[in-house]
mmCIF file of C-alpha atoms in Angstrom:
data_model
loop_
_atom_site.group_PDB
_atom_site.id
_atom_site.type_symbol
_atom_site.label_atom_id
_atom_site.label_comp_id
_atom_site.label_asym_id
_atom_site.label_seq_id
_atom_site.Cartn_x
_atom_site.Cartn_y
_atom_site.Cartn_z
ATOM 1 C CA UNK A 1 0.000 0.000 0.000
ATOM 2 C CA UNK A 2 1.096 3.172 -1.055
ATOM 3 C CA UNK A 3 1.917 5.306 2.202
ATOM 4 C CA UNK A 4 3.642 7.738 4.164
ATOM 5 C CA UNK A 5 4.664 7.029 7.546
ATOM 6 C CA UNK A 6 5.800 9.026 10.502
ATOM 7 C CA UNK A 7 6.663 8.063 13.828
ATOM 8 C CA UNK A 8 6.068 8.314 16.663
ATOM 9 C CA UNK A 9 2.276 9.711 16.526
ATOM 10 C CA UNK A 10 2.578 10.792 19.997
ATOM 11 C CA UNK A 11 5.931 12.288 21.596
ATOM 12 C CA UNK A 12 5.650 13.987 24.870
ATOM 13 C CA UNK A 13 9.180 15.658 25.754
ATOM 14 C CA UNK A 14 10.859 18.175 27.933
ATOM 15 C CA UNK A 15 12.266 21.350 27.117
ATOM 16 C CA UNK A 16 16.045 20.804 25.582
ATOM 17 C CA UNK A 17 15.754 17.077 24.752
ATOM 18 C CA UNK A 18 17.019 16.574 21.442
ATOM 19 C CA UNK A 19 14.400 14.219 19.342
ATOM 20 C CA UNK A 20 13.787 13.259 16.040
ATOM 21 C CA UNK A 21 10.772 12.054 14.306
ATOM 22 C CA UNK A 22 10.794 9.869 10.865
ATOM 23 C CA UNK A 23 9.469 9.919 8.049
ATOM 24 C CA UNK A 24 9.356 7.448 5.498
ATOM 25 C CA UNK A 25 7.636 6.876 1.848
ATOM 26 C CA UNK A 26 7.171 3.815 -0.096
ATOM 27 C CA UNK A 27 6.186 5.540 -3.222
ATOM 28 C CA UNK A 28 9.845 6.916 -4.836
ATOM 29 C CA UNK A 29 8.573 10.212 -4.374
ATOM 30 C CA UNK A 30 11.080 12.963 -4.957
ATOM 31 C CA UNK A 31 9.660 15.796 -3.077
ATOM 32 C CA UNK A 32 9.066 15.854 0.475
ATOM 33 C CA UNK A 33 7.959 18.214 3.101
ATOM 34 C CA UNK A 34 7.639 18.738 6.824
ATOM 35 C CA UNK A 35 4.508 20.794 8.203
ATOM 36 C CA UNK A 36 3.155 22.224 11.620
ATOM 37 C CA UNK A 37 -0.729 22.470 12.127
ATOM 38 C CA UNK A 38 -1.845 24.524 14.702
ATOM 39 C CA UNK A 39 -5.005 25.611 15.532
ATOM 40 C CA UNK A 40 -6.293 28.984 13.814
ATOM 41 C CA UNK A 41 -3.196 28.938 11.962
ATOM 42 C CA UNK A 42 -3.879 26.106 9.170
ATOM 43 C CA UNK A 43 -0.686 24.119 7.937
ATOM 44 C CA UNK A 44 2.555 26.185 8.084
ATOM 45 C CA UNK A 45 5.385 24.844 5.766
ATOM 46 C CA UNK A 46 8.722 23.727 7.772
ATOM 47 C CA UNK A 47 11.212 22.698 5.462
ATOM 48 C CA UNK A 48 10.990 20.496 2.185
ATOM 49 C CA UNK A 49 12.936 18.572 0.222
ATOM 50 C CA UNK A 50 12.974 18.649 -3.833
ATOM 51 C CA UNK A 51 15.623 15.472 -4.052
ATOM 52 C CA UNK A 52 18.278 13.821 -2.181
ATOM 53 C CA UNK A 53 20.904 16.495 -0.780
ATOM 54 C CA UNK A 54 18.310 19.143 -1.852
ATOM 55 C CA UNK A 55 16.458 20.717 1.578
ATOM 56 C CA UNK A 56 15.311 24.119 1.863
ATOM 57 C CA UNK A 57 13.616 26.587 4.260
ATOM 58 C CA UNK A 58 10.068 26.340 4.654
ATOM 59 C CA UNK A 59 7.859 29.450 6.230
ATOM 60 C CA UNK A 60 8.435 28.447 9.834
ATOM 61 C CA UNK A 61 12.495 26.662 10.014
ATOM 62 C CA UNK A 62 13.169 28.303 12.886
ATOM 63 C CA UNK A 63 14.144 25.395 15.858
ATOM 64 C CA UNK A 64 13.991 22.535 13.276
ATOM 65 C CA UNK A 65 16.406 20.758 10.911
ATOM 66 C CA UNK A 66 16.281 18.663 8.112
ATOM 67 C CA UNK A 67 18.186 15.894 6.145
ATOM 68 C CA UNK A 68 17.583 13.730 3.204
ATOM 69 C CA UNK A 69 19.932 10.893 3.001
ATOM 70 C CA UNK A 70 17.731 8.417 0.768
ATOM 71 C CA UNK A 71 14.787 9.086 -1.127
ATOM 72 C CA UNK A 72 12.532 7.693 0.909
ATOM 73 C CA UNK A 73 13.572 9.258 4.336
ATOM 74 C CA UNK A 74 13.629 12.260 5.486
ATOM 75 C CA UNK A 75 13.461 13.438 9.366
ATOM 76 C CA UNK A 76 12.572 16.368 11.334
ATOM 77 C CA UNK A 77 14.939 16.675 14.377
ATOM 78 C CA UNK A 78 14.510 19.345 16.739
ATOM 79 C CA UNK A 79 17.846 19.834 18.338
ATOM 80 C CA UNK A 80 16.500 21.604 21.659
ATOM 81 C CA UNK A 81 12.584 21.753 21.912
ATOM 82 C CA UNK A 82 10.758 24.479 23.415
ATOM 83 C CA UNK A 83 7.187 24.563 24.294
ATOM 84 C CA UNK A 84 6.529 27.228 21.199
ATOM 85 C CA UNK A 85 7.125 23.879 19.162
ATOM 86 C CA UNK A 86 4.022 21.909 20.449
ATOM 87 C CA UNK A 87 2.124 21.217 17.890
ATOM 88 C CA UNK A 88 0.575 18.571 15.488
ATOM 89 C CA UNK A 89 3.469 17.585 12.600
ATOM 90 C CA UNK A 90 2.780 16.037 9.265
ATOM 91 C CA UNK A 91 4.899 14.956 6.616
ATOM 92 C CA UNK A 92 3.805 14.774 2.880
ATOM 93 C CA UNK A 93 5.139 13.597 -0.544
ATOM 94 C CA UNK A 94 4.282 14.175 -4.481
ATOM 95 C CA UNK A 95 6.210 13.113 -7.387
ATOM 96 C CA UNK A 96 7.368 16.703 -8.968
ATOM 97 C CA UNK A 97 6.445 16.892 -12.241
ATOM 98 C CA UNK A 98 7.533 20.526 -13.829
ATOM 99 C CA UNK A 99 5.654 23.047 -11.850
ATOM 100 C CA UNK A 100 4.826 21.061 -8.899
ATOM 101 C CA UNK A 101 1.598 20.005 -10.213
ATOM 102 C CA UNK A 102 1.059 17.014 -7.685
ATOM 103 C CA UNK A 103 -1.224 16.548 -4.693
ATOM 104 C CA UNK A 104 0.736 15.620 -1.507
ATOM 105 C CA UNK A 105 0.885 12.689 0.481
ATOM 106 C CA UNK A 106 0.402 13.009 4.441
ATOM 107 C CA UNK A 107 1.280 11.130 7.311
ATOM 108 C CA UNK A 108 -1.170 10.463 9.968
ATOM 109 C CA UNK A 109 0.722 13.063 12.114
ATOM 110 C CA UNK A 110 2.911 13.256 15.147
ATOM 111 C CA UNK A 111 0.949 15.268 18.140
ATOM 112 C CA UNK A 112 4.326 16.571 19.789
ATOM 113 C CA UNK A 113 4.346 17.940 23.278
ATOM 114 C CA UNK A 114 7.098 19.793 24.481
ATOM 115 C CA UNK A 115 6.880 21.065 28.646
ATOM 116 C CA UNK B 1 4.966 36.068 -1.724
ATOM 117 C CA UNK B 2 2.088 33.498 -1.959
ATOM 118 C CA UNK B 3 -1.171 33.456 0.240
ATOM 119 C CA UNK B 4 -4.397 31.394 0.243
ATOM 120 C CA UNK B 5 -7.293 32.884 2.543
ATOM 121 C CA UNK B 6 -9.995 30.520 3.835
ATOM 122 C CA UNK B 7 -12.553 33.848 4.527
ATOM 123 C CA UNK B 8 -14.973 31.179 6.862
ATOM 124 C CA UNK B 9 -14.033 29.310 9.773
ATOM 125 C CA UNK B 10 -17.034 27.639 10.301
ATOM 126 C CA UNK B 11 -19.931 26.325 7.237
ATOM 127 C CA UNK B 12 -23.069 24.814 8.195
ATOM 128 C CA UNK B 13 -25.351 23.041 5.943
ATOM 129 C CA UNK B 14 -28.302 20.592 6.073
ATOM 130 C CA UNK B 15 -27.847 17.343 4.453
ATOM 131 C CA UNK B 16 -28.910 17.381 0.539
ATOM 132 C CA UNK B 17 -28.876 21.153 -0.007
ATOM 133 C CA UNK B 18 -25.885 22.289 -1.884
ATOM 134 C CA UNK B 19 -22.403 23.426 0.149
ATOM 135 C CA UNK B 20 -19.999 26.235 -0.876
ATOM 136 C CA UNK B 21 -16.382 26.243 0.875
ATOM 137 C CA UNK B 22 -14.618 29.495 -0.088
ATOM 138 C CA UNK B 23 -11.035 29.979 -1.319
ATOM 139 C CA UNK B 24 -9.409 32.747 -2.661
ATOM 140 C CA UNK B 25 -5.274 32.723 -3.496
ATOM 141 C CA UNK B 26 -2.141 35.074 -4.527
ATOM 142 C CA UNK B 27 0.829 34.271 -6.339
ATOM 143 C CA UNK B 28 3.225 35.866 -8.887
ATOM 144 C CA UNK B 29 3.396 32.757 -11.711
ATOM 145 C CA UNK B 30 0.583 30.511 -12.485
ATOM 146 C CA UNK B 31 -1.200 28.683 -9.532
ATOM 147 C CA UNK B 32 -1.913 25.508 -9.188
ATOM 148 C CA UNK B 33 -4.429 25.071 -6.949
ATOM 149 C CA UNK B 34 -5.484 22.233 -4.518
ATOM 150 C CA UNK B 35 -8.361 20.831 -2.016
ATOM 151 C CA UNK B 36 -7.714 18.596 0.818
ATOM 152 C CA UNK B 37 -9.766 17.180 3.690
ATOM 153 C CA UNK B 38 -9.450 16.008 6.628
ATOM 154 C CA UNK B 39 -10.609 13.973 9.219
ATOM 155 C CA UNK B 40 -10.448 13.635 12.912
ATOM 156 C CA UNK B 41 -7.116 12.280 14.112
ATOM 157 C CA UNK B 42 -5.727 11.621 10.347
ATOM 158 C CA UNK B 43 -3.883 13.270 7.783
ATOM 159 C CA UNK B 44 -4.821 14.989 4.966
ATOM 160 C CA UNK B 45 -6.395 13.470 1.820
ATOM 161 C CA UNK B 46 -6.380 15.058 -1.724
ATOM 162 C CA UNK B 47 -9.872 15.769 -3.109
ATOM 163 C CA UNK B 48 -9.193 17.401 -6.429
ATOM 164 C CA UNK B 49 -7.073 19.818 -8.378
ATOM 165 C CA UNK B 50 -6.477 22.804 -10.504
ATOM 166 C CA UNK B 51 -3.627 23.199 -12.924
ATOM 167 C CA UNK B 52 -4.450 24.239 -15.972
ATOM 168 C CA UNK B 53 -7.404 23.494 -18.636
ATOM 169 C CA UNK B 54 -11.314 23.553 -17.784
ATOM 170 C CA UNK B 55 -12.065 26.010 -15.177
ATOM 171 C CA UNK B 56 -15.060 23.469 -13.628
ATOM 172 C CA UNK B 57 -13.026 20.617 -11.932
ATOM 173 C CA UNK B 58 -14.293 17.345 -10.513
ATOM 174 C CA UNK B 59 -12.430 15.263 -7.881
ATOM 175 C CA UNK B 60 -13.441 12.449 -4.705
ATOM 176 C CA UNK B 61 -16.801 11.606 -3.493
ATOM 177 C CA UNK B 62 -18.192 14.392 -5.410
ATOM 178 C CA UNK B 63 -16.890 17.499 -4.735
ATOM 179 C CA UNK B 64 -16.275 19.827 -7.555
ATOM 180 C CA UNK B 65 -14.533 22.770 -8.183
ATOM 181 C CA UNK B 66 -14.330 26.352 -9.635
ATOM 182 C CA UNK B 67 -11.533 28.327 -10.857
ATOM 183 C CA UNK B 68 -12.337 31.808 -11.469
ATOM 184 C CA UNK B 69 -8.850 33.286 -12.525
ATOM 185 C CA UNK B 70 -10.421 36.716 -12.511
ATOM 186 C CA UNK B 71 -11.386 36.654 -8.731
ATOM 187 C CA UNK B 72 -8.346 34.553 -7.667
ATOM 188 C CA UNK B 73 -10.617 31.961 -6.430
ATOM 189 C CA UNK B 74 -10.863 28.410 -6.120
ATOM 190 C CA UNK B 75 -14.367 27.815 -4.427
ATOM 191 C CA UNK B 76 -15.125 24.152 -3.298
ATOM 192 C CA UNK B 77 -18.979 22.597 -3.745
ATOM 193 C CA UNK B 78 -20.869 20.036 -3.680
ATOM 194 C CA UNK B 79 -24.820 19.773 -5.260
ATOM 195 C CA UNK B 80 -25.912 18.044 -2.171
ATOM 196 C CA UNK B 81 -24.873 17.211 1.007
ATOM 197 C CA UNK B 82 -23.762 14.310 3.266
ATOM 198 C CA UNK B 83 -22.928 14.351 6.697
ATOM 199 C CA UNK B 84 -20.274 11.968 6.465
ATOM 200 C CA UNK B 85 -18.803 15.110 4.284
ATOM 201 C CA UNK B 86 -18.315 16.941 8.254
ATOM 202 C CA UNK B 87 -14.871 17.481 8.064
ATOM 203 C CA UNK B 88 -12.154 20.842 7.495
ATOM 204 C CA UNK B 89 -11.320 21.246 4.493
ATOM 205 C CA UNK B 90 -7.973 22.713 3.457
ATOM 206 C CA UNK B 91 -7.081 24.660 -0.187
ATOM 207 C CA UNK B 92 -3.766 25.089 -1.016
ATOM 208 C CA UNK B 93 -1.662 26.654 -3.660
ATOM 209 C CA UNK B 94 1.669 25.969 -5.481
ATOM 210 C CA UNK B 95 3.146 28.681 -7.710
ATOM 211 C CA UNK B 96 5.054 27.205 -11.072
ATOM 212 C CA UNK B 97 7.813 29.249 -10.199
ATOM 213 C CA UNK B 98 8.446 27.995 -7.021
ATOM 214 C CA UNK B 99 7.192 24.071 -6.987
ATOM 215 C CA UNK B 100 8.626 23.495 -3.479
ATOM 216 C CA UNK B 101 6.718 25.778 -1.780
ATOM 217 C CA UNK B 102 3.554 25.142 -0.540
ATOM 218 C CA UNK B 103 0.668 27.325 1.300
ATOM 219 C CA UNK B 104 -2.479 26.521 2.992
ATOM 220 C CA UNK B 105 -5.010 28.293 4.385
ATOM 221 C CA UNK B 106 -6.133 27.973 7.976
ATOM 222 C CA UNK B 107 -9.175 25.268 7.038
ATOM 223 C CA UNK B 108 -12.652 25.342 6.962
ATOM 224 C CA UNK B 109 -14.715 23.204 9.424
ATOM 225 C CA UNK B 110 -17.928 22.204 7.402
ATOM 226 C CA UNK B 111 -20.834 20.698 9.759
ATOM 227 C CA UNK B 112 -23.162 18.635 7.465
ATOM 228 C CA UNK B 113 -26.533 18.559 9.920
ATOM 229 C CA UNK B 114 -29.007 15.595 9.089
#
């Protein structure tokens, strides 16, 4: 089945803790994103990916990073959490045709919770 | 800079009349323009899409809709109502000069009432 997958879908954490939560994609997708949904505020774009090696800055990077080793991979580690950063995270891949004319793929979400 | 504005928070409808979910964009090249829902405790799921072509578009379990390149909008309907359709409902737009960015508005909660 055709699927994106992030783990874990619930991370409760302390302020400082270094974690990191996967994502993964079974479709050979090249583009890949990271976003934050919180409430009022819709989906705000963290960082994406266009290929392997290729990341760049989304509309909210700030506290987050980003690699993309393989294709299929590609993690959101927050080097020192702060409460600011609680919030519902989803992860979401398309093929990228010129333009960026296809619909993303999402992850059933991580509901992080940073105290 | 790109933007997509969601103008209602909140749409409530009775089951089998028609539903409107409004969407209006900016960007500087050619949009393309999306729909997503969502449901409680799950990610989102593509409905239908705008890229280029017929301005009426059809997608999932129904929905259609309309491009009006004039107005910058991207309205979302339906001719008539479930209430298995009570969801939020996301648009989103992609520029063609920029395919890595993507913008949502805040959502939409529609309440279909039996």
């Amino acid at each position: 089945e055709a699927q994106v997958t992030q783990n874990p879908r619930y991370l409760i954490t302390v302020t400082g803790k270094k974690l990191t939560v996967t994502c993964s994609q079974n479709m050979n997708h090249e583009y890949m994103s990271w976003y934050r949904q919180d409430p009022g505020l819709g989906l705000r774009q963290i960082y994406y990916s266009m290929n392997v090696e290729v990341t760049d800055k989304g509309d909210v990077p700030e506290g987050y990073k980003v690699s993309r080793k393989e294709k299929r991979n590609f993690p959101l580690i927050l080097e020192s959490p702060s409460p600011n950063q609680t919030s519902l995270y989803f992860c979401a891949s398309s093929l990228v045709p010129q333009g960026g004319s296809s619909p993303l793929h999402f992850g059933n979400g991580t509901r992080l919770t940073v105290t | 800079a790109q933007s997509v504005a969601q103008p209602e928070d909140q749409v409530n409808v009775a089951e089998g009349n028609p539903l409107t979910v409004k969407c209006t964009y900016s960007v500087s090249g050619n949009p393309y323009l999306f729909w997503y829902v969502q449901y409680p405790n799950r990610g989102l799921q593509f409905l239908l899409k705008y890229i280029t072509g017929d301005n009426l578009v059809k997608g999932s379990y129904g929905f259609e809709a309309e491009f009006n390149k004039s107005q910058t909008s991207f309205h979302l309907k339906k001719p008539s109502a479930l209430v298995s359709d009570s969801a939020l409902y996301f648009c989103a737009v992609r520029d063609d000069t920029n395919a890595g960015k993507s913008t949502f508005g805040d959502g939409t909660t529609l309440t279909v009432k039996p």
